[in-house]
mmCIF file of C-alpha atoms in Angstrom:
data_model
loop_
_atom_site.group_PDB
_atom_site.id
_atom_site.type_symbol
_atom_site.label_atom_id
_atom_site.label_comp_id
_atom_site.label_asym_id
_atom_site.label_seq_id
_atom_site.Cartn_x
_atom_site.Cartn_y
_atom_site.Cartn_z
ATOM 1 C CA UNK O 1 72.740 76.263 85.790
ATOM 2 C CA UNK O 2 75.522 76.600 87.449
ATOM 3 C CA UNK O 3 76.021 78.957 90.614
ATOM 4 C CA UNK O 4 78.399 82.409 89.819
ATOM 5 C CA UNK O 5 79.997 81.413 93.248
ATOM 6 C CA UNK O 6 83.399 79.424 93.322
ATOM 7 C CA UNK O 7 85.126 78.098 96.173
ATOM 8 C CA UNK O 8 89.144 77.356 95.029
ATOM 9 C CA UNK O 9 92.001 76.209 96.838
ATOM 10 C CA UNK O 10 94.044 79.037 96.580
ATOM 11 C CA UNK O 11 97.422 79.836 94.457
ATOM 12 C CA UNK O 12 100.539 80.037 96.589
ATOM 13 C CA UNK O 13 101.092 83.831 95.346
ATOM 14 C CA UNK O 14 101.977 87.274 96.696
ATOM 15 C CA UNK O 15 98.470 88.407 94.798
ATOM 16 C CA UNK O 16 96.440 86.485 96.980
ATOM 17 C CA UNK O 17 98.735 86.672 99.939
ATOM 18 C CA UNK O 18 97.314 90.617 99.564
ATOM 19 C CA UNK O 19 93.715 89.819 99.051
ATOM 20 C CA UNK O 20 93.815 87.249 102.325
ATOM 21 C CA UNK O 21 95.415 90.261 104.118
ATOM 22 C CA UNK O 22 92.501 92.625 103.050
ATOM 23 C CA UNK O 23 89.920 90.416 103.354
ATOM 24 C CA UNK O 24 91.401 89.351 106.734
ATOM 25 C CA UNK O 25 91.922 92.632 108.468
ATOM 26 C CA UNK O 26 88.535 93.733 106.994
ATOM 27 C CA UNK O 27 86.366 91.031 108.529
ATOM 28 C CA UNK O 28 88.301 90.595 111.813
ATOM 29 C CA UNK O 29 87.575 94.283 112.141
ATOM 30 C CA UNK O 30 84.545 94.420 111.407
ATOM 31 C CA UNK O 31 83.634 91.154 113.649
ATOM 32 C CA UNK O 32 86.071 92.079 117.076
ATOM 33 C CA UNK O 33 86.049 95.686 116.969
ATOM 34 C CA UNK O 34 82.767 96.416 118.575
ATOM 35 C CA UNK O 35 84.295 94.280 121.846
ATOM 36 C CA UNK O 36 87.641 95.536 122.107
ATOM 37 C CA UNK O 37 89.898 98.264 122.613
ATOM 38 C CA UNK O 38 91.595 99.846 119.759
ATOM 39 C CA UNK O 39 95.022 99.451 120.241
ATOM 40 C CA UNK O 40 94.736 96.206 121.104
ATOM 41 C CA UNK O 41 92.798 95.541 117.763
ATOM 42 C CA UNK O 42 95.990 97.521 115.807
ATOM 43 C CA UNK O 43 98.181 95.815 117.224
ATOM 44 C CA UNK O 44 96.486 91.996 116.467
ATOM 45 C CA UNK O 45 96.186 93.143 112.800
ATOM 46 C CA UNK O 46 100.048 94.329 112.475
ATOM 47 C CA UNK O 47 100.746 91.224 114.061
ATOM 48 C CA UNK O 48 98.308 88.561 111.988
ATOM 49 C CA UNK O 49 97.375 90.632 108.599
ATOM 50 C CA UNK O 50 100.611 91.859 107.321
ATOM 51 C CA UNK O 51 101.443 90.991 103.715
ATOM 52 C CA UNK O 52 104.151 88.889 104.877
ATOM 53 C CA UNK O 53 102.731 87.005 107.426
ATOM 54 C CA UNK O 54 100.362 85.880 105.169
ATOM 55 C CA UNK O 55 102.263 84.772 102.637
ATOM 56 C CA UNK O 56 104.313 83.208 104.449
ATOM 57 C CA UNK O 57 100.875 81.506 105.729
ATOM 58 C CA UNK O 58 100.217 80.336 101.855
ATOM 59 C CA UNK O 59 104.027 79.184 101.786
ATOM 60 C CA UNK O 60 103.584 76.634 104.502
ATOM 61 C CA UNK O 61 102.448 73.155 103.129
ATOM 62 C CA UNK O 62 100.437 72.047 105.906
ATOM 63 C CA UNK O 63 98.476 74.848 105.349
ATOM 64 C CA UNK O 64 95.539 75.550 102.650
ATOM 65 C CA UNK O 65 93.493 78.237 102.257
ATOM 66 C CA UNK O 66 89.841 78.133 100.568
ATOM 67 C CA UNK O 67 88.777 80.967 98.707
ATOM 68 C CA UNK O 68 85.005 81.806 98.160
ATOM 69 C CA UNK O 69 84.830 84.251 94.908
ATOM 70 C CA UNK O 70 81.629 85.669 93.803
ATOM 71 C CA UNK O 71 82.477 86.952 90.072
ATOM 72 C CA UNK O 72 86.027 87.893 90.897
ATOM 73 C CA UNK O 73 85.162 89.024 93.753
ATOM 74 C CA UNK O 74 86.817 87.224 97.109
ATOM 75 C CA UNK O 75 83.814 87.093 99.445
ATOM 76 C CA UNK O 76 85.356 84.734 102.245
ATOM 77 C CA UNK O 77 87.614 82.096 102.959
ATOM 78 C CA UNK O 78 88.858 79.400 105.066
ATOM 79 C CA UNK O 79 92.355 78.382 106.890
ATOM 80 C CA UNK O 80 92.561 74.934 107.329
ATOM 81 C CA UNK O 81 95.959 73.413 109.066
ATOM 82 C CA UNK O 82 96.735 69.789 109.023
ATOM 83 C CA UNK O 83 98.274 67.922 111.820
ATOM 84 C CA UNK O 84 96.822 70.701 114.760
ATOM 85 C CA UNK O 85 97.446 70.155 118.191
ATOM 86 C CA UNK O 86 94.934 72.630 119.496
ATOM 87 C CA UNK O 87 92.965 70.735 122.091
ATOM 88 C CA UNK O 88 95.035 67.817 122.168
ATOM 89 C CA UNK O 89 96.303 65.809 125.388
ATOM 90 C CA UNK O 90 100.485 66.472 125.589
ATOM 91 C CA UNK O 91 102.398 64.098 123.790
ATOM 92 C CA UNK O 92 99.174 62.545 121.934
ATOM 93 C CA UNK O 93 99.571 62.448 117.878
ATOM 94 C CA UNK O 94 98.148 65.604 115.880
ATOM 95 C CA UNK O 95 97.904 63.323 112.542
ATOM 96 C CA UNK O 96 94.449 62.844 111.174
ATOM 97 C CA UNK O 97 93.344 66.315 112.472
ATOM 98 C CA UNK O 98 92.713 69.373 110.803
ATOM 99 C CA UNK O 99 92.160 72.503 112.410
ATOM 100 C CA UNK O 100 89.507 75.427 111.123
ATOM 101 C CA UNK O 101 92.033 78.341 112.095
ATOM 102 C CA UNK O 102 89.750 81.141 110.165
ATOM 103 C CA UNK O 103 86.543 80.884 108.660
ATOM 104 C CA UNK O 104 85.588 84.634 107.201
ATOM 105 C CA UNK O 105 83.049 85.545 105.324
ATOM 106 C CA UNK O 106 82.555 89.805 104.168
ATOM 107 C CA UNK O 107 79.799 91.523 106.222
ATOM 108 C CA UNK O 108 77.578 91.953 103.584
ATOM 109 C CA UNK O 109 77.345 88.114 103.197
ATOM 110 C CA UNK O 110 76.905 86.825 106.377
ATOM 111 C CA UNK O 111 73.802 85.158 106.429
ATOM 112 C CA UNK O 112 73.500 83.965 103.023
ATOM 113 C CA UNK O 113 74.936 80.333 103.325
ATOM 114 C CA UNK O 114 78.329 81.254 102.589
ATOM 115 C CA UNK O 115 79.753 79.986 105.669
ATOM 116 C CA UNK O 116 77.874 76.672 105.541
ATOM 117 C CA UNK O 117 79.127 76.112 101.808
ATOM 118 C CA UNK O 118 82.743 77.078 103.365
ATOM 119 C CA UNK O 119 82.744 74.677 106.689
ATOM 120 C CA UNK O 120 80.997 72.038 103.934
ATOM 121 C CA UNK O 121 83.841 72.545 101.742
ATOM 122 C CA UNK O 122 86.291 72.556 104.914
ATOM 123 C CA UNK O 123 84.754 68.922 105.648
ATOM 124 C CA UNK O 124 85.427 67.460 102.529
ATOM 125 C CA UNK O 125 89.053 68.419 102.307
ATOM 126 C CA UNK O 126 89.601 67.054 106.116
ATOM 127 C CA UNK O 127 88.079 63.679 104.369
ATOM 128 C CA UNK O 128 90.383 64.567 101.645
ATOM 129 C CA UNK O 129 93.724 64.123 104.089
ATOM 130 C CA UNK O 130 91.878 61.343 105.793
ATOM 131 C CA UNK O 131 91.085 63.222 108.954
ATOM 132 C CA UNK O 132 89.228 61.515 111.751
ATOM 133 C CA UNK O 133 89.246 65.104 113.791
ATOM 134 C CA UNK O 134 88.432 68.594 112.942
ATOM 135 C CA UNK O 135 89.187 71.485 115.763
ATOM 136 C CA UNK O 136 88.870 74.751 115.747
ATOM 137 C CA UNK O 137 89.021 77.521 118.247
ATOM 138 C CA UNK O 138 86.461 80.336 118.530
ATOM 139 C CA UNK O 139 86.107 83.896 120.974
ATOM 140 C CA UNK O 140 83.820 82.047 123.821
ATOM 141 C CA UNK O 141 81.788 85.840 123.785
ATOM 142 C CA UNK O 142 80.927 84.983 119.500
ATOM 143 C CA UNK O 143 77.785 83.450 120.346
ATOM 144 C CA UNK O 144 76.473 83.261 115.919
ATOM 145 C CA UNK O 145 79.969 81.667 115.483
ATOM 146 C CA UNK O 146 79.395 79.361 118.459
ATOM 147 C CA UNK O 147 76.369 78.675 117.244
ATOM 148 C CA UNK O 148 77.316 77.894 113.743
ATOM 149 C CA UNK O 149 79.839 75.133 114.825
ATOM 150 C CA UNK O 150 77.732 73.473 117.174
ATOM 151 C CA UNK O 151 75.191 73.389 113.981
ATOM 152 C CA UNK O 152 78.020 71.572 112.521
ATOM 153 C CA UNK O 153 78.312 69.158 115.245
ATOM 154 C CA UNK O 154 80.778 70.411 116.570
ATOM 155 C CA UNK O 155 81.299 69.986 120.966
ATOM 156 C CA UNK O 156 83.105 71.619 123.287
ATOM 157 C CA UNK O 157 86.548 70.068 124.337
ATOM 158 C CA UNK O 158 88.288 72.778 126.322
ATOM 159 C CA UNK O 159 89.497 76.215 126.567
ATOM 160 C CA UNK O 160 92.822 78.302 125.716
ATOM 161 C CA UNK O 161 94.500 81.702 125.936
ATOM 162 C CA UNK O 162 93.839 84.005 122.749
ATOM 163 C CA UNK O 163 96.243 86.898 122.638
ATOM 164 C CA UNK O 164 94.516 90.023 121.320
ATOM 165 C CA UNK O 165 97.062 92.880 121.876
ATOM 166 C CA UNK O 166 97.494 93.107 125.481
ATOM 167 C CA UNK O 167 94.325 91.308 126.227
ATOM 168 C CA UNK O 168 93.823 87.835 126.850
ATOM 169 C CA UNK O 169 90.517 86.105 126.112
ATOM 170 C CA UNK O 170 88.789 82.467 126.379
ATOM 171 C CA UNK O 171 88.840 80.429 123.018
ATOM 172 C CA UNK O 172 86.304 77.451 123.355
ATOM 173 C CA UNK O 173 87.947 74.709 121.888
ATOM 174 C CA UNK O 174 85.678 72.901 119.642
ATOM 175 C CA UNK O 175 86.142 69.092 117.786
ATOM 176 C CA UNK O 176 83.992 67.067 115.762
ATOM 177 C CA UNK O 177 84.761 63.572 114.962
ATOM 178 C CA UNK O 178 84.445 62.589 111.563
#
C-alpha cells in the first residue's frame, strides 16, 4: 500500500504561489518568533512571504520548489536553487551546486519524518542536475535544524549575515559533498 503522502515538484501557478506564502509565513512564524522581536519578524514576512515575491520565486527557472501534501493538504516543502554561491570562494564556479534555501515542514508535523523524506527528496533532485555540492544556510541559534543537517552529513563551511528586519544574525553555512 501505498503512503497518502506525496511529495511533487510544484506547478509554476499563482495557486500555489499563495499556498507557499501561507505555508511560509506560518512556519517561519511559528519557528523565529519565540527569538525575535516583532517588528522585525513583520517586517521579514512583508519582505519574503508576499504573494508576489513568491511567485515570482516559482517563475525563476533555477529555482524548484518541493511540495509535501498529505491528502490535499500542503504539509511542507522545500526551495532548492541551482547554481548557489552561498559559501563559495569569490570568483569560484557555482555550477554543480544546489542550495537548500527553505526546508519547512507545519508544526504539527515536525517530528514525524517529514523533513527526512523532504532533504531525501532534496538529494535526489541535486543528483538529478548532477550536483557534486549541496549548501544551505541555517540560524546558528536552531540547534534541531542544526542538528538535522549534520544528520545528513552535512559540515560546517562558514558563516554569513542573515537580515531579519533590523537585526542581523549568524547563518552557519553548511555543504555536503555528494
Amino acid at each position: 500500500m501505498s503512503s497518502p503522502l506525496r511529495i511533487t515538484v510544484a506547478k509554476r501557478t499563482a495557486s500555489v504561489a499563495a499556498q507557499l506564502t501561507e505555508l511560509g509565513r506560518q512556519t517561519f512564524q511559528a519557528t523565529f518568533a519565540a527569538d525575535n522581536r516583532p517588528e522585525d519578524m513583520a517586517t521579514y514576512l512583508a519582505e519574503n512571504f508576499s504573494l508576489e515575491k513568491q511567485l515570482a520565486e516559482l517563475q525563476d527557472p533555477q529555482t524548484t520548489f518541493l511540495l509535501a501534501h498529505m491528502q490535499q493538504e500542503l504539509v511542507g516543502y522545500a526551495k532548492l536553487s541551482l547554481n548557489s554561491v552561498l559559501g563559495l570562494e569569490e570568483g569560484k564556479p557555482a555550477t554543480g551546486r544546489l542550495e537548500i534555501e527553505r526546508l519547512y515542514v507545519r508544526e504539527d508535523w515536525l517530528g514525524t519524518g517529514l523533513g527526512a523524506t523532504l532533504m531525501r527528496r532534496a538529494i535526489e533532485e541535486a543528483r538529478t542536475h548532477s550536483c557534486r555540492t549541496i549548501v544551505l544556510g541555517v540560524w546558528e541559534h536552531n540547534r534541531r535544524a542544526v542538528e538535522f543537517y549534520k544528520r545528513f552529513g552535512f559540515k560546517e563551511i562558514g558563516r554569513h549575515a542573515f537580515q531579519l528586519g533590523d537585526d542581523v544574525q549568524n547563518d552557519l553555512i553548511l555543504r555536503k559533498g555528494l
